[in-house]
């Protein structure tokens, strides 16, 4: 009877060991599958992040180029405005000089007239 009970227990032990081995195998497969999925997700996320970074880098480069163009255009416009201001100032100075010359000439003419009338009176 002991032999029979021992054999029965050994059979049950073997079944339990087989069940444990099967469970360990299933857990290992499940873990491997989960790790594989996680690795794929990480790979996909990395690719997406890299693509987004590349897109942002391209946008930054475009913005820098546009900024450079705007700086050049602004510098050109400022130089043009400066030139116009200088030309306007020169024209104003010339007009002032002409006005002063005309005023001086007018004063001379008036004085000449006054001298001539005074001479006529004398």
XYZ file of N, CA and C in Angstrom:
366
model
N 0.814 -1.198 0.000
C 0.000 0.000 0.000
C 0.856 1.259 0.000
N 1.898 1.245 0.766
C 2.793 2.390 0.807
C 3.395 2.631 -0.570
N 3.738 1.578 -1.197
C 4.313 1.680 -2.541
C 3.306 2.307 -3.489
N 2.102 1.870 -3.353
C 1.048 2.381 -4.222
C 0.798 3.864 -3.927
N 0.771 4.238 -2.650
C 0.568 5.640 -2.264
C 1.741 6.482 -2.737
N 2.946 5.906 -2.615
C 4.143 6.624 -3.059
C 4.064 6.861 -4.573
N 3.693 5.870 -5.311
C 3.582 5.996 -6.759
C 2.518 7.031 -7.131
N 1.425 6.992 -6.371
C 0.326 7.954 -6.595
C 0.841 9.371 -6.344
N 1.552 9.577 -5.224
C 2.096 10.909 -4.896
C 3.132 11.345 -5.926
N 3.949 10.405 -6.384
C 4.958 10.732 -7.402
C 4.278 11.143 -8.711
N 3.188 10.469 -9.040
C 2.453 10.817 -10.254
C 1.844 12.217 -10.119
N 1.264 12.467 -8.945
C 0.673 13.800 -8.708
C 1.756 14.882 -8.720
N 2.907 14.566 -8.124
C 4.041 15.493 -8.118
C 4.510 15.761 -9.545
N 4.578 14.733 -10.357
C 4.997 14.888 -11.749
C 3.997 15.762 -12.506
N 2.689 15.529 -12.240
C 1.654 16.349 -12.884
C 1.792 17.807 -12.458
N 1.992 18.006 -11.150
C 2.129 19.375 -10.633
C 3.355 20.046 -11.227
N 4.473 19.298 -11.324
C 5.688 19.858 -11.921
C 5.453 20.214 -13.385
N 4.737 19.358 -14.102
C 4.427 19.614 -15.510
C 3.550 20.862 -15.640
N 2.561 20.971 -14.732
C 1.668 22.138 -14.758
C 2.453 23.411 -14.467
N 3.372 23.335 -13.487
C 4.205 24.494 -13.154
C 5.088 24.845 -14.337
N 5.686 23.827 -14.969
C 6.545 24.078 -16.129
C 5.737 24.715 -17.268
N 4.507 24.219 -17.454
C 3.662 24.793 -18.506
C 3.325 26.246 -18.187
N 2.982 26.533 -16.930
C 2.661 27.899 -16.502
C 3.871 28.816 -16.670
N 5.044 28.306 -16.282
C 6.269 29.090 -16.439
C 6.507 29.380 -17.923
N 6.288 28.389 -18.760
C 6.451 28.568 -20.205
C 5.481 29.606 -20.749
N 4.222 29.527 -20.294
C 3.209 30.488 -20.751
C 3.559 31.899 -20.282
N 3.978 32.025 -19.047
C 4.375 33.333 -18.509
C 5.571 33.861 -19.305
N 6.524 32.973 -19.589
C 7.696 33.385 -20.363
C 7.302 33.856 -21.747
N 6.392 33.106 -22.409
C 5.926 33.517 -23.742
C 5.171 34.844 -23.672
N 4.311 34.961 -22.663
C 3.529 36.191 -22.490
C 4.461 37.384 -22.243
N 5.463 37.149 -21.389
C 6.439 38.204 -21.103
C 7.221 38.564 -22.356
N 7.637 37.572 -23.106
C 8.392 37.823 -24.334
C 7.534 38.605 -25.338
N 6.271 38.223 -25.452
C 5.363 38.923 -26.370
C 5.160 40.379 -25.919
N 4.964 40.578 -24.611
C 4.785 41.930 -24.078
C 6.041 42.766 -24.322
N 7.210 42.170 -24.105
C 8.468 42.893 -24.328
C 8.629 43.234 -25.802
N 8.213 42.311 -26.668
C 8.294 42.552 -28.109
C 7.385 43.725 -28.496
N 6.163 43.754 -27.960
C 5.231 44.845 -28.235
C 5.775 46.173 -27.711
N 6.328 46.141 -26.511
C 6.902 47.363 -25.924
C 8.057 47.855 -26.788
N 8.902 46.947 -27.240
C 10.033 47.323 -28.089
C 9.533 47.943 -29.397
N 8.478 47.381 -29.980
C 7.902 47.939 -31.214
C 7.332 49.335 -30.964
N 6.642 49.495 -29.831
C 6.073 50.797 -29.493
C 7.182 51.832 -29.290
N 8.242 51.426 -28.611
C 9.378 52.330 -28.391
C 10.001 52.700 -29.729
N 10.172 51.714 -30.594
C 10.752 51.951 -31.919
C 9.877 52.925 -32.721
N 8.568 52.690 -32.709
C 7.629 53.564 -33.428
C 7.659 54.975 -32.844
N 7.619 55.069 -31.520
C 7.648 56.380 -30.864
C 8.946 57.107 -31.191
N 10.044 56.371 -31.205
C 11.342 56.964 -31.534
C 11.335 57.511 -32.960
N 10.797 56.711 -33.892
C 10.724 57.160 -35.293
C 9.860 58.413 -35.422
N 8.711 58.399 -34.734
C 7.807 59.554 -34.788
C 8.470 60.794 -34.192
N 9.136 60.607 -33.060
C 9.821 61.741 -32.416
C 10.938 62.266 -33.310
N 11.682 61.342 -33.941
C 12.767 61.739 -34.833
C 12.208 62.510 -36.039
N 11.091 62.028 -36.587
C 10.452 62.706 -37.720
C 9.958 64.094 -37.309
N 9.347 64.174 -36.127
C 8.856 65.469 -35.634
C 10.020 66.433 -35.417
N 11.112 65.915 -34.878
C 12.293 66.748 -34.654
C 12.865 67.232 -35.984
N 12.902 66.335 -36.968
C 13.378 66.726 -38.297
C 12.493 67.802 -38.906
N 11.190 67.647 -38.734
C 10.242 68.641 -39.259
C 10.452 69.986 -38.567
N 10.617 69.947 -37.253
C 10.847 71.180 -36.512
C 12.164 71.822 -36.921
N 13.184 70.999 -37.139
C 14.478 71.534 -37.573
C 14.345 72.221 -38.923
N 13.576 71.608 -39.818
C 13.343 72.211 -41.136
C 12.576 73.528 -40.993
N 11.589 73.540 -40.106
C 10.818 74.765 -39.880
C 11.713 75.862 -39.298
N 12.580 75.489 -38.373
C 13.513 76.462 -37.787
C 14.435 77.015 -38.872
N 14.918 76.135 -39.739
C 15.798 76.581 -40.832
C 15.045 77.535 -41.757
N 13.796 77.215 -42.064
C 12.977 78.091 -42.905
C 12.769 79.447 -42.233
N 12.490 79.412 -40.931
C 12.277 80.666 -40.192
C 13.551 81.506 -40.154
N 14.694 80.837 -39.986
C 15.966 81.570 -39.991
C 16.204 82.206 -41.348
N 15.906 81.459 -42.408
C 16.094 81.992 -43.758
C 15.168 83.189 -43.987
N 13.909 83.039 -43.585
C 12.941 84.128 -43.746
C 13.373 85.342 -42.921
N 13.869 85.082 -41.711
C 14.347 86.163 -40.851
C 15.511 86.900 -41.509
N 16.425 86.138 -42.109
C 17.557 86.753 -42.809
C 17.090 87.624 -43.961
N 16.112 87.123 -44.711
C 15.564 87.902 -45.835
C 14.924 89.199 -45.330
N 14.164 89.077 -44.224
C 13.517 90.261 -43.661
C 14.548 91.265 -43.146
N 15.619 90.758 -42.543
C 16.675 91.653 -42.061
C 17.308 92.407 -43.226
N 17.596 91.688 -44.316
C 18.192 92.336 -45.493
C 17.241 93.369 -46.071
N 15.958 92.979 -46.179
C 14.958 93.905 -46.731
C 14.824 95.146 -45.847
N 14.807 94.924 -44.549
C 14.693 96.046 -43.612
C 15.911 96.956 -43.725
N 17.091 96.355 -43.806
C 18.317 97.154 -43.941
C 18.286 97.959 -45.239
N 17.825 97.335 -46.309
C 17.731 98.033 -47.600
C 16.738 99.182 -47.511
N 15.586 98.911 -46.907
C 14.566 99.960 -46.776
C 15.061 101.095 -45.883
N 15.764 100.743 -44.798
C 16.303 101.786 -43.918
C 17.346 102.631 -44.651
N 18.200 101.972 -45.428
C 19.206 102.713 -46.197
C 18.517 103.639 -47.197
N 17.456 103.147 -47.838
C 16.700 103.958 -48.802
C 16.054 105.150 -48.101
N 15.450 104.885 -46.939
C 14.831 105.982 -46.189
C 15.875 106.996 -45.740
N 17.033 106.512 -45.302
C 18.113 107.407 -44.883
C 18.549 108.286 -46.051
N 18.665 107.653 -47.216
C 19.062 108.400 -48.411
C 18.009 109.464 -48.742
N 16.739 109.093 -48.620
C 15.653 110.059 -48.891
C 15.685 111.214 -47.899
N 15.930 110.864 -46.627
C 15.994 111.920 -45.597
C 17.155 112.868 -45.903
N 18.295 112.299 -46.269
C 19.458 113.131 -46.592
C 19.171 114.009 -47.815
N 18.526 113.442 -48.824
C 18.181 114.226 -50.011
C 17.193 115.322 -49.650
N 16.226 114.994 -48.803
C 15.248 115.991 -48.348
C 15.921 117.098 -47.556
N 16.862 116.708 -46.700
C 17.594 117.710 -45.911
C 18.419 118.606 -46.815
N 19.056 117.999 -47.822
C 19.852 118.798 -48.770
C 18.954 119.766 -49.535
N 17.777 119.299 -49.960
C 16.838 120.173 -50.675
C 16.349 121.285 -49.757
N 16.103 120.953 -48.499
C 15.667 121.961 -47.534
C 16.763 122.995 -47.304
N 18.011 122.526 -47.139
C 19.134 123.445 -46.948
C 19.288 124.359 -48.164
N 19.143 123.795 -49.351
C 19.263 124.562 -50.591
C 18.152 125.613 -50.676
N 16.932 125.205 -50.300
C 15.801 126.139 -50.328
C 16.010 127.251 -49.312
N 16.533 126.911 -48.128
C 16.815 127.933 -47.113
C 17.854 128.924 -47.639
N 18.908 128.386 -48.247
C 19.968 129.262 -48.789
C 19.395 130.174 -49.865
N 18.558 129.609 -50.741
C 17.956 130.417 -51.807
C 17.046 131.482 -51.205
N 16.271 131.114 -50.201
C 15.381 132.071 -49.543
C 16.189 133.186 -48.882
N 17.292 132.812 -48.219
C 18.147 133.827 -47.583
C 18.749 134.755 -48.635
N 19.162 134.167 -49.764
C 19.730 134.993 -50.844
C 18.664 135.935 -51.395
N 17.442 135.413 -51.563
C 16.357 136.253 -52.074
C 16.006 137.351 -51.078
N 16.032 136.992 -49.775
C 15.744 138.003 -48.757
C 16.826 139.088 -48.757
N 18.084 138.672 -48.881
C 19.187 139.639 -48.914
C 19.068 140.523 -50.149
N 18.748 139.912 -51.262
C 18.592 140.682 -52.507
C 17.419 141.647 -52.379
N 16.349 141.174 -51.768
C 15.176 142.020 -51.584
C 15.502 143.188 -50.667
N 16.260 142.886 -49.597
C 16.661 143.969 -48.689
C 17.522 144.995 -49.419
N 18.452 144.511 -50.236
C 19.298 145.423 -51.008
C 18.454 146.278 -51.956
N 17.491 145.618 -52.572
C 16.620 146.339 -53.509
C 15.822 147.405 -52.772
N 15.274 147.030 -51.589
C 14.496 147.994 -50.798
C 15.388 149.148 -50.356
N 16.600 148.828 -49.905
C 17.528 149.879 -49.485
C 17.888 150.782 -50.667
N 18.095 150.146 -51.799
C 18.398 150.936 -53.009
C 17.259 151.879 -53.336
N 16.041 151.403 -53.231
C 14.862 152.229 -53.488
C 14.786 153.378 -52.489
N 15.075 153.038 -51.217
C 15.017 154.073 -50.191
C 16.088 155.138 -50.446
N 17.288 154.705 -50.802
C 18.367 155.650 -51.086
C 17.987 156.506 -52.294
N 17.406 155.865 -53.287
C 17.010 156.588 -54.497
C 15.933 157.598 -54.171
N 14.973 157.284 -53.362
C 13.893 158.226 -52.996
C 14.444 159.355 -52.128
N 15.355 158.946 -51.232
C 15.947 160.014 -50.391
C 16.753 160.990 -51.260
N 17.413 160.416 -52.247
C 18.183 161.279 -53.146
C 17.250 162.185 -53.916
N 16.116 161.610 -54.317
C 15.136 162.419 -55.063
C 14.567 163.517 -54.172
N 14.420 163.238 -52.909
C 13.878 164.238 -51.999
C 14.878 165.363 -51.744
N 16.115 165.003 -51.772
C 17.138 166.023 -51.525
C 17.326 166.774 -52.790
